[in-house]
Short mmCIF file of C-alpha atoms in Angstrom, two decimals:
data_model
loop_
_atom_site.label_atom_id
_atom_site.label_comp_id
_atom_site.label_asym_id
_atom_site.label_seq_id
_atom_site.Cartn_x
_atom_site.Cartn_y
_atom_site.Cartn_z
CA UNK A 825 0.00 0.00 0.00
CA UNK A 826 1.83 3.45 -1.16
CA UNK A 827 -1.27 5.78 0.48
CA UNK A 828 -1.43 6.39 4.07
CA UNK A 829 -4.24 4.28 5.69
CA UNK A 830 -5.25 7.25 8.05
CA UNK A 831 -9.08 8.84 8.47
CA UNK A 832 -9.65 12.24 7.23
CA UNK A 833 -10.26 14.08 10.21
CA UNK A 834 -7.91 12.29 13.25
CA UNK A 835 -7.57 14.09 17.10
CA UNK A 836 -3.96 13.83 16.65
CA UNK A 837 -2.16 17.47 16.79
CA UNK A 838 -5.16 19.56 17.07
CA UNK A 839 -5.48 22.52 19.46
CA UNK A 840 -6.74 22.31 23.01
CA UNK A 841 -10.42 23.87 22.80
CA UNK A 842 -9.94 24.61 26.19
CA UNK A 843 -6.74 26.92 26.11
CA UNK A 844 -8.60 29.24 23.47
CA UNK A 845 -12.45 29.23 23.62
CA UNK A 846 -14.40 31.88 23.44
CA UNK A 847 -12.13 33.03 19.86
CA UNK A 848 -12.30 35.58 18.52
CA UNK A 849 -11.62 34.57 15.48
CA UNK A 850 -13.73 30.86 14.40
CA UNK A 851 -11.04 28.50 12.85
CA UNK A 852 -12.78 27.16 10.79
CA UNK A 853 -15.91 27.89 8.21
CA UNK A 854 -17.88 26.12 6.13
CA UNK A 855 -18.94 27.47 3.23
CA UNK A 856 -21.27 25.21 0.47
CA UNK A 857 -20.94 26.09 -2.99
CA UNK A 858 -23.93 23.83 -3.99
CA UNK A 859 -26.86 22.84 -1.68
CA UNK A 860 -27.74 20.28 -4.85
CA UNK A 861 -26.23 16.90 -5.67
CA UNK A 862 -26.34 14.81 -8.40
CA UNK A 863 -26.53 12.14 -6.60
CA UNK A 864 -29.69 10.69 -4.99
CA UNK A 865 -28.12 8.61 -2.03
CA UNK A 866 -30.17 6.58 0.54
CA UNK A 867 -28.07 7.58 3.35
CA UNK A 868 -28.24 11.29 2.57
CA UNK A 869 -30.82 14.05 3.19
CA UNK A 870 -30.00 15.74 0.38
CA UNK A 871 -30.62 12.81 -2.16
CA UNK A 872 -34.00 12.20 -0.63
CA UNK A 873 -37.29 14.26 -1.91
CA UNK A 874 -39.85 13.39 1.06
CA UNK A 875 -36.86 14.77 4.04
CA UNK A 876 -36.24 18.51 1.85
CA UNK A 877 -40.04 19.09 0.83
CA UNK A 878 -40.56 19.09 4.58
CA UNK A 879 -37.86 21.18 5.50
CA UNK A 880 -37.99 23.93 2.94
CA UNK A 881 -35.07 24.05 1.91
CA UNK A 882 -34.42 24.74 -1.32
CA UNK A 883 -31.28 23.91 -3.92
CA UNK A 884 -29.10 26.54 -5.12
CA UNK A 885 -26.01 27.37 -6.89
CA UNK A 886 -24.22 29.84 -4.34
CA UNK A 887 -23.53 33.02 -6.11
CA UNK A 888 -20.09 34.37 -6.50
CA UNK A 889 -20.47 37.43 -5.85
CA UNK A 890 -21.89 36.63 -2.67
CA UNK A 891 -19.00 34.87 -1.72
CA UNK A 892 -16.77 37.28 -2.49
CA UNK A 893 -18.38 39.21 -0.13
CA UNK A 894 -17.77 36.20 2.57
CA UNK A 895 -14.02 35.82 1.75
CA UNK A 896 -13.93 40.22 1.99
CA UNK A 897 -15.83 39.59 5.10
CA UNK A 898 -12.70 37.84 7.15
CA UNK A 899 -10.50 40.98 6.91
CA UNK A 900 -12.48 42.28 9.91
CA UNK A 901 -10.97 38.95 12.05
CA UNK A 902 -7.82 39.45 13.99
CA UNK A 903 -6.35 36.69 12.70
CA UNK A 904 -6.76 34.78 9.75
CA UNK A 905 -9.15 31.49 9.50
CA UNK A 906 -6.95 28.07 9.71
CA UNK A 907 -9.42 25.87 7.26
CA UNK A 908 -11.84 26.65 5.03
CA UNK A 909 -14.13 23.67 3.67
CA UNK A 910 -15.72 24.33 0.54
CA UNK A 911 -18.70 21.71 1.41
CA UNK A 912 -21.76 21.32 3.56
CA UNK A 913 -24.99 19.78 2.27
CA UNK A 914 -24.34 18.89 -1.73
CA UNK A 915 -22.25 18.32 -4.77
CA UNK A 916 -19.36 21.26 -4.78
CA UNK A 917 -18.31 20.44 -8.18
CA UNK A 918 -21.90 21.22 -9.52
CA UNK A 919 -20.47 24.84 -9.44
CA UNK A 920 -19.01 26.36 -12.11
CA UNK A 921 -17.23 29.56 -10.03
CA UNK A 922 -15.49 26.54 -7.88
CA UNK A 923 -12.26 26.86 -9.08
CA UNK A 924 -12.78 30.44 -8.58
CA UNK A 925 -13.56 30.27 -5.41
CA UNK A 926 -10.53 28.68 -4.14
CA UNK A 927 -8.14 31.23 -5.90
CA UNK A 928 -10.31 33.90 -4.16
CA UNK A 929 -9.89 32.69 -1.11
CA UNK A 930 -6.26 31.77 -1.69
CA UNK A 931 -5.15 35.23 -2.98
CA UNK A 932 -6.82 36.54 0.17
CA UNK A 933 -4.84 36.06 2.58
CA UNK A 934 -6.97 35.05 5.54
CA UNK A 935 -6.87 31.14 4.66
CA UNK A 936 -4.83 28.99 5.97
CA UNK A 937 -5.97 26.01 3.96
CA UNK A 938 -9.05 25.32 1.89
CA UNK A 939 -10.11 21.51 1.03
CA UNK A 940 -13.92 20.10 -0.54
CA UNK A 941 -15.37 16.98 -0.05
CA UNK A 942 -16.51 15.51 -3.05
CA UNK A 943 -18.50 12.15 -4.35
CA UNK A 944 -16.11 11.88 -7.15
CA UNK A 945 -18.13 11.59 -10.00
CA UNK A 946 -17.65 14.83 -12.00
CA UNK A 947 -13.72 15.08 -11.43
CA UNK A 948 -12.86 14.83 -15.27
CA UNK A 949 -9.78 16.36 -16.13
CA UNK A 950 -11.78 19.77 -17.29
CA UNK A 951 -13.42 20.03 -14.07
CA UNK A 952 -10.57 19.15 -11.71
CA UNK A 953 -7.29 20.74 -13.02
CA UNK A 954 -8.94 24.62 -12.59
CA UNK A 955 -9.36 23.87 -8.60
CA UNK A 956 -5.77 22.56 -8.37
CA UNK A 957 -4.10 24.96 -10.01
CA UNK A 958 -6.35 27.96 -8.28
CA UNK A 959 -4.23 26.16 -5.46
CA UNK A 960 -6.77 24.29 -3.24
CA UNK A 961 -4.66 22.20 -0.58
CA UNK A 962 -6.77 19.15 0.05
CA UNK A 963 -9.70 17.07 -1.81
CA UNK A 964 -11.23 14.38 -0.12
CA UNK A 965 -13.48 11.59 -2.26
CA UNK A 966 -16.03 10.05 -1.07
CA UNK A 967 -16.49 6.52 -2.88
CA UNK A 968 -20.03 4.98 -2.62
CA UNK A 969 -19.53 2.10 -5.31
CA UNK A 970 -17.15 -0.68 -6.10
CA UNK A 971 -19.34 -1.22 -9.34
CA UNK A 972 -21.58 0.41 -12.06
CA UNK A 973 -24.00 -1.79 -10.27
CA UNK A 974 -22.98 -0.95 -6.49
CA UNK A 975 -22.95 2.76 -7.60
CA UNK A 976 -26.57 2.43 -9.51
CA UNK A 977 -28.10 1.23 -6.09
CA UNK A 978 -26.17 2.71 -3.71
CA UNK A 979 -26.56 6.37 -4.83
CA UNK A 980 -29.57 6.00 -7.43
CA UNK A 981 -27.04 7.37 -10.12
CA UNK A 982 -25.14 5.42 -13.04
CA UNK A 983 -21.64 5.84 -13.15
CA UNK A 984 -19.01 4.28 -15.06
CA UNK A 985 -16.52 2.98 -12.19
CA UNK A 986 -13.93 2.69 -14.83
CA UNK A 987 -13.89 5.86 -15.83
CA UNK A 988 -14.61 7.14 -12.17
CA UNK A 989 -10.73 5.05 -11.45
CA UNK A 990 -9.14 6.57 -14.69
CA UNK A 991 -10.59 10.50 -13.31
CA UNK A 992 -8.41 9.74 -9.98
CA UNK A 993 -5.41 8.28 -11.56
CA UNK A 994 -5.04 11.25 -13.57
CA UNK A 995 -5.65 13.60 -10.60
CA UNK A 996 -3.20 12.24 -8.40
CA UNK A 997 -0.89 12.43 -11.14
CA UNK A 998 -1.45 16.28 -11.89
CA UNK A 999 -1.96 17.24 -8.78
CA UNK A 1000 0.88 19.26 -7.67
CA UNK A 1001 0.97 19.80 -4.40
CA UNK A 1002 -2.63 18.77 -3.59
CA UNK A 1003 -3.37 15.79 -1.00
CA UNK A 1004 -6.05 13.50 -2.05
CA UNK A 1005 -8.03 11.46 -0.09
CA UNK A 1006 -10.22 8.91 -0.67
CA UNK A 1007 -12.54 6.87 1.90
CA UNK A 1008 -15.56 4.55 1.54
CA UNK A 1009 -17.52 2.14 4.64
CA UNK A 1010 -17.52 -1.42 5.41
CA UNK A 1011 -21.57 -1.63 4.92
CA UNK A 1012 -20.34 -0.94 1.20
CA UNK A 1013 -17.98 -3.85 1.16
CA UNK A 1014 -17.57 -7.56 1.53
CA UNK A 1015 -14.09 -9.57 1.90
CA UNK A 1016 -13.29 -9.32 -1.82
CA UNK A 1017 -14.05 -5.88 -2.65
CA UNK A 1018 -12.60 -4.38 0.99
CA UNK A 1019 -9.28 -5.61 -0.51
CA UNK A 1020 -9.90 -4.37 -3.92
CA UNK A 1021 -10.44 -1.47 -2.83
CA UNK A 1022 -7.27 -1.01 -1.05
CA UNK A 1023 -5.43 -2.28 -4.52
CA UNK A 1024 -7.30 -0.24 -6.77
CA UNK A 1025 -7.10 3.28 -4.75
CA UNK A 1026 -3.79 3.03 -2.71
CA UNK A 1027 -1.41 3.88 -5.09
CA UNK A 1028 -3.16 7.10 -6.81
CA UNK A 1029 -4.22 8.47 -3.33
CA UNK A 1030 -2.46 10.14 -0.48
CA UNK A 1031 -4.49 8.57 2.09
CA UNK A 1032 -7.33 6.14 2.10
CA UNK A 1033 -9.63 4.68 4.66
CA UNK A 1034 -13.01 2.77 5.76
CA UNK A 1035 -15.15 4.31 8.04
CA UNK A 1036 -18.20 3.08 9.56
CA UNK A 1037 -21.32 4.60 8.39
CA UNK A 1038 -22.46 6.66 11.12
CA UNK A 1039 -26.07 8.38 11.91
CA UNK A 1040 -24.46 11.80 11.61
CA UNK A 1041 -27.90 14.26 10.94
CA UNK A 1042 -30.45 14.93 12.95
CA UNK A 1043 -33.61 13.86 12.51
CA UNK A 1044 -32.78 11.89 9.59
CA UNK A 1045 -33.49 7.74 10.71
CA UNK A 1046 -30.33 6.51 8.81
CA UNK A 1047 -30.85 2.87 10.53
CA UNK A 1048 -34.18 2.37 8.91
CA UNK A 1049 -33.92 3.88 5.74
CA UNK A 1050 -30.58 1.48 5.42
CA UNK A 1051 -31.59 -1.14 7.01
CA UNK A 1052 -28.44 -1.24 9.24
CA UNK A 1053 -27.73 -1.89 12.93
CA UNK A 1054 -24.99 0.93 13.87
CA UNK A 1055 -22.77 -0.79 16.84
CA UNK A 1056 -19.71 0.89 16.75
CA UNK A 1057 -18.39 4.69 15.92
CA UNK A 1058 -17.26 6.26 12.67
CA UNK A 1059 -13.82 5.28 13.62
CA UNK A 1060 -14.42 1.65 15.09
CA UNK A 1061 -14.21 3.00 18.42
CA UNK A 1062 -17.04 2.38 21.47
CA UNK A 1063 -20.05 4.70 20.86
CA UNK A 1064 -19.33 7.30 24.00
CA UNK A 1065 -21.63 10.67 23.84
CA UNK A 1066 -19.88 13.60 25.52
CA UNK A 1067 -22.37 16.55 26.89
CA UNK A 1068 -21.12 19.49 25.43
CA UNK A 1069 -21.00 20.23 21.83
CA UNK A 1070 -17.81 21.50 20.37
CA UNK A 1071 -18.58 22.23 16.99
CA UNK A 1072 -20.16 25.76 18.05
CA UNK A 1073 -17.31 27.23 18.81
CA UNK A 1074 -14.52 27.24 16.45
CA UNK A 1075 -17.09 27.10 13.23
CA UNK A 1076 -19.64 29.17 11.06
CA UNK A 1077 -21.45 27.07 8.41
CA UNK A 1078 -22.85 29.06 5.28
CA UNK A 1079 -25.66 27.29 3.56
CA UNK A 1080 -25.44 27.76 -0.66
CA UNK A 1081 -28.12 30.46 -0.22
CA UNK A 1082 -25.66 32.78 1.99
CA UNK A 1083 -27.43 32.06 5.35
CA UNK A 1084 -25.35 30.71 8.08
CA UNK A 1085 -26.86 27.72 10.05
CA UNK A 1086 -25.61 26.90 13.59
CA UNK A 1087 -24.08 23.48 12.66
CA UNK A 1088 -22.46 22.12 9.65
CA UNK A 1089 -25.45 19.16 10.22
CA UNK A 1090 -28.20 21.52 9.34
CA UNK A 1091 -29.10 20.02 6.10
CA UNK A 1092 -32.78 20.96 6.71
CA UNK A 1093 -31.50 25.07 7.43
CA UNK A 1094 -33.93 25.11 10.34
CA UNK A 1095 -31.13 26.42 13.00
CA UNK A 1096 -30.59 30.19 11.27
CA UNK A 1097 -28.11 32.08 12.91
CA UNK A 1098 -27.15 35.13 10.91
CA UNK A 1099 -27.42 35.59 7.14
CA UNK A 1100 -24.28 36.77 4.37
CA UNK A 1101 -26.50 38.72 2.28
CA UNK A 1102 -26.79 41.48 5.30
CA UNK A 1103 -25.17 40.85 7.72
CA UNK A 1104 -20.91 40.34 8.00
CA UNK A 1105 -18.55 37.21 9.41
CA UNK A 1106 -17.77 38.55 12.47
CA UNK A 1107 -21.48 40.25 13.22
CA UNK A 1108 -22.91 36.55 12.48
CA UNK A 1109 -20.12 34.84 14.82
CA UNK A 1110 -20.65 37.36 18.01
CA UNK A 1111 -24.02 37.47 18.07
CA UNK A 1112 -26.81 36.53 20.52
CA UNK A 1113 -27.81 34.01 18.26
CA UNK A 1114 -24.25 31.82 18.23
CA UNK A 1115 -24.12 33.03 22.37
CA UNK A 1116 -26.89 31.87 23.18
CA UNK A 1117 -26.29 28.34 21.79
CA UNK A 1118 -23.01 28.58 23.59
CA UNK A 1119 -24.20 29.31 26.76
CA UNK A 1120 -26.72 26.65 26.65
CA UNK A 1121 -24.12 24.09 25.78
CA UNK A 1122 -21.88 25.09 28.52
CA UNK A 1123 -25.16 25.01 31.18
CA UNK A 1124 -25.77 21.26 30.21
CA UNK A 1125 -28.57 22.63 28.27
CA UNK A 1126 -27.94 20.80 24.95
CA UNK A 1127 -31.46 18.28 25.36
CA UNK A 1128 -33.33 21.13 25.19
CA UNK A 1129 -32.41 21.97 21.87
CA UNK A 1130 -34.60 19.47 19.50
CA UNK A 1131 -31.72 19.64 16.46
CA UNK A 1132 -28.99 18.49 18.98
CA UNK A 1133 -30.68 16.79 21.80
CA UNK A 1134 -30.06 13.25 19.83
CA UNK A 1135 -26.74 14.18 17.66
CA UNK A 1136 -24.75 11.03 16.82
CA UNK A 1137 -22.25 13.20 15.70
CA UNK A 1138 -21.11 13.97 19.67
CA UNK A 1139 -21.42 9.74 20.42
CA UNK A 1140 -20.22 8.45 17.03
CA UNK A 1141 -17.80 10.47 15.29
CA UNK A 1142 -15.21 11.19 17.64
CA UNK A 1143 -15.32 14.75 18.56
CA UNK A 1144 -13.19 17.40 20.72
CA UNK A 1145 -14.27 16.99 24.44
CA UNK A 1146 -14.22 19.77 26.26
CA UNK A 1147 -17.45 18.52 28.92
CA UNK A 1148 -14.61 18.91 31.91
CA UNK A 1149 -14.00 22.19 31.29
CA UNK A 1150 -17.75 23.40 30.91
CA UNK A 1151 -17.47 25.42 34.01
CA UNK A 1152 -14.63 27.26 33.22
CA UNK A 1153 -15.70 27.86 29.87
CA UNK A 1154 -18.84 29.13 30.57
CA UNK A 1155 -17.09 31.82 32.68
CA UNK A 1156 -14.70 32.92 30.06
CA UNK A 1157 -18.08 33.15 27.98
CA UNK A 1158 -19.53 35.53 29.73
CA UNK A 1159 -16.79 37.76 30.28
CA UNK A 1160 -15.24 37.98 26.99
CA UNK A 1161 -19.40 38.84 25.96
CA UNK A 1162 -19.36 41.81 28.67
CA UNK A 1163 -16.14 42.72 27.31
CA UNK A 1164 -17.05 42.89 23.85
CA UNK A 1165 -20.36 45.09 25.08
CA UNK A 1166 -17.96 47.34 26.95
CA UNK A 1167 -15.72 48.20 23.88
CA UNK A 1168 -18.89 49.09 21.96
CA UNK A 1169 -20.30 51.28 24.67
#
């Protein structure tokens, strides 16, 4: 095996939530440059009609301009943002401006690194070589067929697998100085294609790995619509939930239509906090709105918020856990909020 076999998002490294929070500055921000997908998955809200027509929600291209306006916005942080994620709820090759995006955000300044997580199907040469050379650091690859046949009932889409290997093989050989990554789950594999898998993707990846497929959004019955029993995390680890959600407070999430939801999980865009179009970055990331979700959080409050009160994401995915801390935290919270207040007065 010449690719790392190492998950996309490890502990390993990362910075002590507790030494920092509240920041001033988020680290990191999501920012979706399509809300639609061309694929119709069964594990995903977004490929299924009946979960969006009773959210809302509707499917968008985001609008360049707009996010322009979102990159512009970060010159009013202190310091500059450490990732940004060009992905939330859909396909971010379905827009054209993407490659555009990622030199935007590049010639900046305020990014420290910018990746997208992708299903793989539209990286053709055409479509692909514009985001690497606009300079975009990582792309990760989500694989959800070891066949035409897997992929036609897996994700309610045809694609031609051969052509789908022959895409990444000339990717990783183009791709400069661009990581890619590539991961799939074991509910996708048996003995024979788990190895094949490993022979076919190791050597034109930089890493590669099998998750576990994990319940991630809320109020979305993943188990039943799969017909899966869910034992064991994302990782293989013990399913362990932790109290207090991290997620709120190192990151903004900007849905394709410019309005930020609370959580990068908000697929239905039901928890609003702020919105691009009118307001800036940093008014959406100190308000009451984000606060208030903070403080509850750090109270032991998090039941009482319907979205989060049942997230797998804080038992099954492995997240930062900062519940021993809560009390401190909460503290800091509050005074860096009456300081803010006190600068403005």
């Amino acid at each position: 095996m010449t690719a790392k076999y190492e998950p996309r998002i490890t502990l390993k490294g990362r910075t002590k939530l507790e030494t920092v929070i509240p920041l001033a500055t988020p680290f990191i921000i999501f920012v979706d440059p399509s809300s639609s997908c061309n694929f119709k998955c069964t594990f995903c809200p977004t490929g299924n009609p009946e979960s969006l027509k009773n959210t809302g929600r509707v499917n968008k291209i985001l609008n360049f301009d707009l996010y322009k306006k979102i990159v512009d916005d970060l010159d009013q942080f202190a310091d500059p943002i450490k990732v940004l994620r060009l992905y939330k709820d859909g396909e971010p090759f379905l827009n054209p401006h993407l490659a555009d995006m990622v030199k935007y955000a590049k010639n900046s300044g305020r990014v420290g690194f910018i990746d997208t997580t992708t299903n793989g199907s539209l990286l053709t040469p055409e479509k692909v070589m514009p985001v690497i050379e606009a300079g975009i650091n990582q792309i990760n690859i989500s694989l959800d067929g070891m066949s035409d046949e897997q992929f036609l009932e897996f994700t309610r889409t045809k694609v031609n697998f051969k052509k789908f290997i022959k895409n990444i093989e000339y990717l990783y050989k183009n791709k400069g100085e661009c990581k890619i990554l590539i991961k799939t789950v074991n509910e996708l594999l048996n003995d024979k294609t788990r190895q094949l898998f490993l022979d076919t993707f190791s050597p034109i990846v930089d890493k590669i790995f099998i998750e576990n497929i994990a319940p991630c959004w809320p109020d979305f019955e993943l188990e039943n619509l799969m017909d899966v029993e869910i034992t064991k995390g994302i990782y293989g680890q013990d399913i362990k939930e932790i109290d207090v959600c991290p997620y709120v407070f190192y990151q903004i999430s900007i849905n394709a239509d410019g309005k930020a939801s609370l959580c990068f999980l908000d697929w239905g865009h039901n928890y609003i906090v702020g919105d691009t179009n009118t307001q800036s970055l940093k008014e959406i990331w100190h308000s009451d709105e984000i606060y208030n979700y903070q403080y509850k959080f750090l109270k032991g409050e998090r039941k009482n918020v319907e979205f989060c009160k049942d997230c797998s994401q804080l038992s099954h995915c492995l997240p930062d856990n900062i519940d021993p801390f809560k009390e401190d935290l909460l503290k800091k919270l509050i005074a860096s909020k009456q300081m803010r207040q006190n600068n403005e007065s």
